[in-house]
Coordinates of C-alpha atoms in Angstrom, one line a residue:
M1 CA 64.8 117.1 17.4
Y2 CA 66.6 118.8 14.6
D3 CA 65.8 121.2 11.8
Y4 CA 68.4 121.3 9.0
H5 CA 66.7 123.3 6.4
M6 CA 65.9 126.9 7.4
H7 CA 65.9 130.3 5.6
S8 CA 66.1 133.7 7.4
R9 CA 66.0 137.1 5.8
V10 CA 69.4 136.3 4.4
S11 CA 67.6 134.4 1.6
F12 CA 65.9 136.3 -1.1
D13 CA 62.6 134.8 -0.1
G14 CA 63.1 134.7 3.7
H15 CA 61.2 136.9 6.2
D16 CA 62.6 136.8 9.7
T17 CA 66.0 137.4 11.4
G18 CA 68.3 134.6 12.2
L19 CA 67.9 135.4 15.9
S20 CA 64.1 135.3 15.9
M21 CA 64.2 131.9 14.0
A22 CA 66.8 130.5 16.4
R23 CA 64.6 131.6 19.3
A24 CA 61.6 130.0 17.6
A25 CA 63.7 126.8 17.4
A26 CA 64.3 126.9 21.2
D27 CA 60.6 127.4 21.8
A28 CA 59.8 124.4 19.6
G29 CA 62.2 122.2 21.6
L30 CA 64.8 121.7 18.9
E31 CA 68.3 120.7 20.0
E32 CA 70.1 121.7 16.8
I33 CA 69.4 123.8 13.7
C34 CA 71.2 124.7 10.5
F35 CA 70.6 127.8 8.4
T36 CA 70.6 126.8 4.7
D37 CA 70.1 130.0 2.8
H38 CA 69.6 130.0 -0.9
I39 CA 72.1 130.3 -3.7
D40 CA 70.1 129.9 -6.9
Y41 CA 70.6 131.2 -10.4
D42 CA 67.8 131.7 -12.8
P43 CA 69.0 130.5 -16.3
F44 CA 66.9 133.2 -18.0
G45 CA 67.7 135.9 -15.5
T46 CA 64.1 137.0 -15.1
M47 CA 63.8 136.5 -11.3
G48 CA 66.6 138.8 -10.1
N49 CA 69.2 137.9 -7.5
M50 CA 68.5 134.6 -5.8
A51 CA 71.9 134.2 -4.2
F52 CA 72.7 135.4 -0.7
D53 CA 75.5 138.0 0.0
T54 CA 78.3 136.3 1.9
A55 CA 79.0 139.4 4.1
E56 CA 75.3 139.6 5.1
Y57 CA 75.3 135.9 5.8
S58 CA 78.3 136.1 8.1
A59 CA 77.0 139.2 9.9
E60 CA 73.7 137.4 10.5
Y61 CA 75.0 134.1 11.9
D62 CA 78.7 134.2 13.0
S63 CA 78.0 135.6 16.5
L64 CA 74.5 134.1 16.8
E65 CA 73.8 132.2 20.0
V66 CA 70.6 131.1 21.7
P67 CA 70.8 129.0 24.9
G68 CA 69.9 125.4 24.5
V69 CA 70.2 125.3 20.7
K70 CA 73.2 124.3 18.7
I71 CA 73.4 126.5 15.6
R72 CA 75.1 125.3 12.4
R73 CA 75.8 127.2 9.2
G74 CA 74.9 125.9 5.8
M75 CA 73.6 126.7 2.4
E76 CA 71.2 125.4 -0.2
F77 CA 72.5 125.4 -3.8
G78 CA 70.2 125.1 -6.8
M79 CA 71.8 122.5 -9.0
T80 CA 71.5 122.3 -12.8
R81 CA 73.4 119.9 -14.9
D82 CA 75.7 122.6 -16.2
N83 CA 76.5 124.8 -13.1
L84 CA 79.2 122.6 -11.5
E85 CA 81.9 125.3 -11.7
Q86 CA 79.5 127.9 -10.1
F87 CA 78.8 125.4 -7.3
R88 CA 82.5 125.0 -6.6
K89 CA 82.9 128.8 -6.4
D90 CA 80.0 129.3 -4.1
V91 CA 80.8 126.4 -1.7
S92 CA 84.2 128.0 -1.2
R93 CA 82.8 131.4 -0.2
R94 CA 83.3 130.5 3.5
D95 CA 83.3 127.5 5.8
F96 CA 80.0 125.7 6.0
D97 CA 78.9 122.9 8.2
F98 CA 76.3 121.5 5.7
V99 CA 75.4 121.9 2.1
L100 CA 72.0 121.0 0.6
G101 CA 71.7 120.4 -3.1
S102 CA 68.3 121.1 -4.6
I103 CA 66.6 121.3 -8.0
H104 CA 64.4 124.4 -8.5
F105 CA 64.9 125.0 -12.3
V106 CA 64.2 122.5 -15.0
D107 CA 64.5 123.4 -18.7
G108 CA 65.3 126.9 -17.6
L109 CA 61.9 127.3 -15.8
D110 CA 61.2 127.6 -12.1
V111 CA 59.2 124.4 -11.3
Y112 CA 57.3 126.3 -8.6
M113 CA 55.7 128.7 -11.1
P114 CA 52.8 128.1 -13.6
P115 CA 54.9 128.4 -16.8
F116 CA 56.7 125.2 -16.1
W117 CA 53.4 123.4 -16.0
E118 CA 52.0 124.6 -19.3
G119 CA 51.3 121.7 -21.6
K120 CA 52.2 119.0 -19.1
T121 CA 50.1 116.6 -17.1
V122 CA 51.0 116.2 -13.4
F123 CA 52.7 112.9 -14.3
Q124 CA 54.8 114.5 -17.0
A125 CA 55.9 117.3 -14.8
E126 CA 56.9 114.9 -12.1
R127 CA 58.8 112.8 -14.6
R128 CA 60.7 115.7 -16.0
C129 CA 61.8 116.9 -12.6
L130 CA 63.0 113.5 -11.6
E131 CA 64.9 113.1 -14.9
E132 CA 66.6 116.4 -14.2
T133 CA 67.3 115.4 -10.6
L134 CA 69.0 112.2 -11.8
A135 CA 71.2 114.2 -14.2
C136 CA 72.2 116.6 -11.5
V137 CA 73.1 114.0 -8.8
Q138 CA 75.1 112.1 -11.4
V139 CA 77.3 115.1 -12.2
H140 CA 77.5 117.1 -9.0
T141 CA 79.8 116.2 -6.1
D142 CA 79.8 119.3 -3.9
F143 CA 76.6 118.7 -1.9
D144 CA 76.1 116.7 1.2
V145 CA 72.4 115.9 1.1
L146 CA 69.7 116.1 -1.6
A147 CA 66.9 118.4 -0.5
H148 CA 63.2 117.7 -1.0
L149 CA 63.4 115.1 -3.7
T150 CA 59.7 115.4 -4.4
Y151 CA 59.5 119.2 -4.1
I152 CA 57.4 119.3 -7.3
G153 CA 54.4 117.8 -5.3
K154 CA 53.8 121.0 -3.3
T155 CA 54.5 123.7 -5.9
M156 CA 52.2 126.6 -6.5
G157 CA 51.8 125.8 -10.2
N158 CA 50.8 122.2 -9.5
P159 CA 47.1 121.8 -10.4
C160 CA 46.9 118.7 -8.3
P161 CA 49.3 118.8 -5.4
R162 CA 50.2 115.3 -4.2
P163 CA 53.1 113.3 -2.8
V164 CA 54.9 112.0 -5.9
P165 CA 53.9 108.3 -6.0
F166 CA 57.0 106.1 -5.7
D167 CA 55.4 103.3 -7.7
E168 CA 54.6 105.5 -10.7
H169 CA 58.3 106.4 -11.2
R170 CA 60.0 103.5 -9.5
E171 CA 62.9 102.8 -12.0
L172 CA 63.9 106.5 -12.2
I173 CA 63.7 107.0 -8.4
D174 CA 65.8 103.9 -7.9
E175 CA 68.5 105.4 -10.1
I176 CA 68.4 108.6 -8.1
L177 CA 68.6 106.8 -4.7
H178 CA 71.3 104.4 -5.9
T179 CA 73.4 107.3 -7.2
L180 CA 73.1 109.1 -3.9
A181 CA 74.0 106.0 -1.9
E182 CA 76.9 105.1 -4.2
K183 CA 78.3 108.7 -3.8
G184 CA 77.9 108.7 0.0
K185 CA 75.3 111.5 -0.3
G186 CA 72.3 111.8 2.0
L187 CA 68.5 112.2 1.5
E188 CA 66.5 114.9 3.3
L189 CA 63.1 114.3 4.8
N190 CA 61.5 117.7 4.2
T191 CA 58.4 118.3 6.3
S192 CA 57.0 121.2 4.3
G193 CA 54.8 119.1 2.1
L194 CA 52.7 117.6 4.9
D195 CA 50.2 120.4 5.0
R196 CA 50.6 121.5 1.4
C197 CA 50.3 118.2 -0.6
G198 CA 49.5 115.6 2.1
G199 CA 52.9 114.0 2.7
F200 CA 56.6 114.4 3.5
L201 CA 59.0 115.3 0.7
P202 CA 59.6 112.5 0.0
T203 CA 57.4 109.9 1.7
A204 CA 58.5 107.0 3.9
D205 CA 58.6 104.5 1.0
Y206 CA 61.5 106.4 -0.6
F207 CA 63.5 106.2 2.6
R208 CA 62.9 102.4 3.0
R209 CA 64.1 102.0 -0.6
F210 CA 67.1 104.3 0.1
K211 CA 68.2 102.1 2.9
E212 CA 67.7 98.9 0.8
L213 CA 70.0 100.5 -1.8
G214 CA 72.7 101.3 0.7
G215 CA 71.9 104.8 1.7
E216 CA 73.0 105.9 5.1
I217 CA 72.8 109.6 5.6
V218 CA 69.3 111.1 6.4
T219 CA 68.4 114.6 7.7
V220 CA 65.2 116.4 8.7
G221 CA 64.3 119.9 7.5
S222 CA 61.2 122.1 7.7
D223 CA 62.2 124.4 4.9
A224 CA 61.0 127.2 7.1
H225 CA 61.1 130.7 5.6
Q226 CA 59.5 132.3 8.7
C227 CA 59.4 131.6 12.4
A228 CA 56.0 130.0 12.5
R229 CA 57.3 127.0 10.5
V230 CA 60.6 126.4 12.3
G231 CA 60.7 122.8 13.5
Q232 CA 57.2 122.1 12.0
Y233 CA 56.6 118.3 12.1
S234 CA 60.2 117.6 13.1
R235 CA 59.2 115.2 15.9
E236 CA 57.1 113.1 13.5
A237 CA 59.9 113.2 10.9
C238 CA 62.6 112.1 13.4
E239 CA 60.4 109.3 14.6
L240 CA 59.9 108.1 11.1
L241 CA 63.6 108.0 10.4
R242 CA 64.2 106.3 13.7
D243 CA 61.9 103.6 12.8
I244 CA 63.5 103.0 9.4
F245 CA 67.2 103.8 10.1
G246 CA 67.5 103.9 13.8
Y247 CA 69.1 107.4 13.7
V248 CA 68.9 110.9 12.3
C249 CA 72.0 112.9 11.0
T250 CA 73.3 116.3 11.7
F251 CA 76.5 117.8 10.3
E252 CA 79.6 119.6 11.5
G253 CA 82.3 120.8 9.1
R254 CA 80.7 118.9 6.3
K255 CA 80.9 115.6 8.2
P256 CA 77.7 113.6 9.2
I257 CA 77.0 112.9 12.9
F258 CA 74.7 110.0 13.5
H259 CA 72.2 110.4 16.4
K260 CA 70.8 107.1 17.5

């Protein structure tokens, strides 16, 4: 089992040390993990510093070892359609094994927070996030895997948390998945929605369609920000991907490894 989306205290919203989270991974029976701390930029500058310090990152992880667990080092970059140059700078801060691309800000607003939802129905909010996701994956090239495609389904501001229905946004989702497949990028099965909105982020139908469109790279991540969530539902997620693809991916030096 694997967990390729984890945040320690190195992230602005993390809680626990890298060592304690790696030990939690061992306790959960995980074979391999990757720390993917946040580098995000608030377009309006109201939320403070959301990008980790490289020296703190290196001090936390470079000598980190826990018996029985392979530890990789990654990052999660918050993409917008106009921060390509910033991404290039941040991805060159140091050597990474793995880079997640995610969308947290749409129209300058954090989609997790209530202001983004003002004046929108759930469908309209989902639609706007998917439109921005498509724009981002079309222009960005520096990420390996798209994180939590349907993140909007679990956000605090969502008045009706739900897995984003594939059929309600089929054409737009197809464009996103086709773009990922065409660029050789992967899709993350993020387990953090299962107990927050009732489904994985995204759900199995997205992955079946991703495979039909030529997608190959798939990873599993808990999005843990504290020890208690490390590896949460990883077994179920790995089994789902095994049934659809026959494997799950990990990364080393930005190259995918396919575990059958």
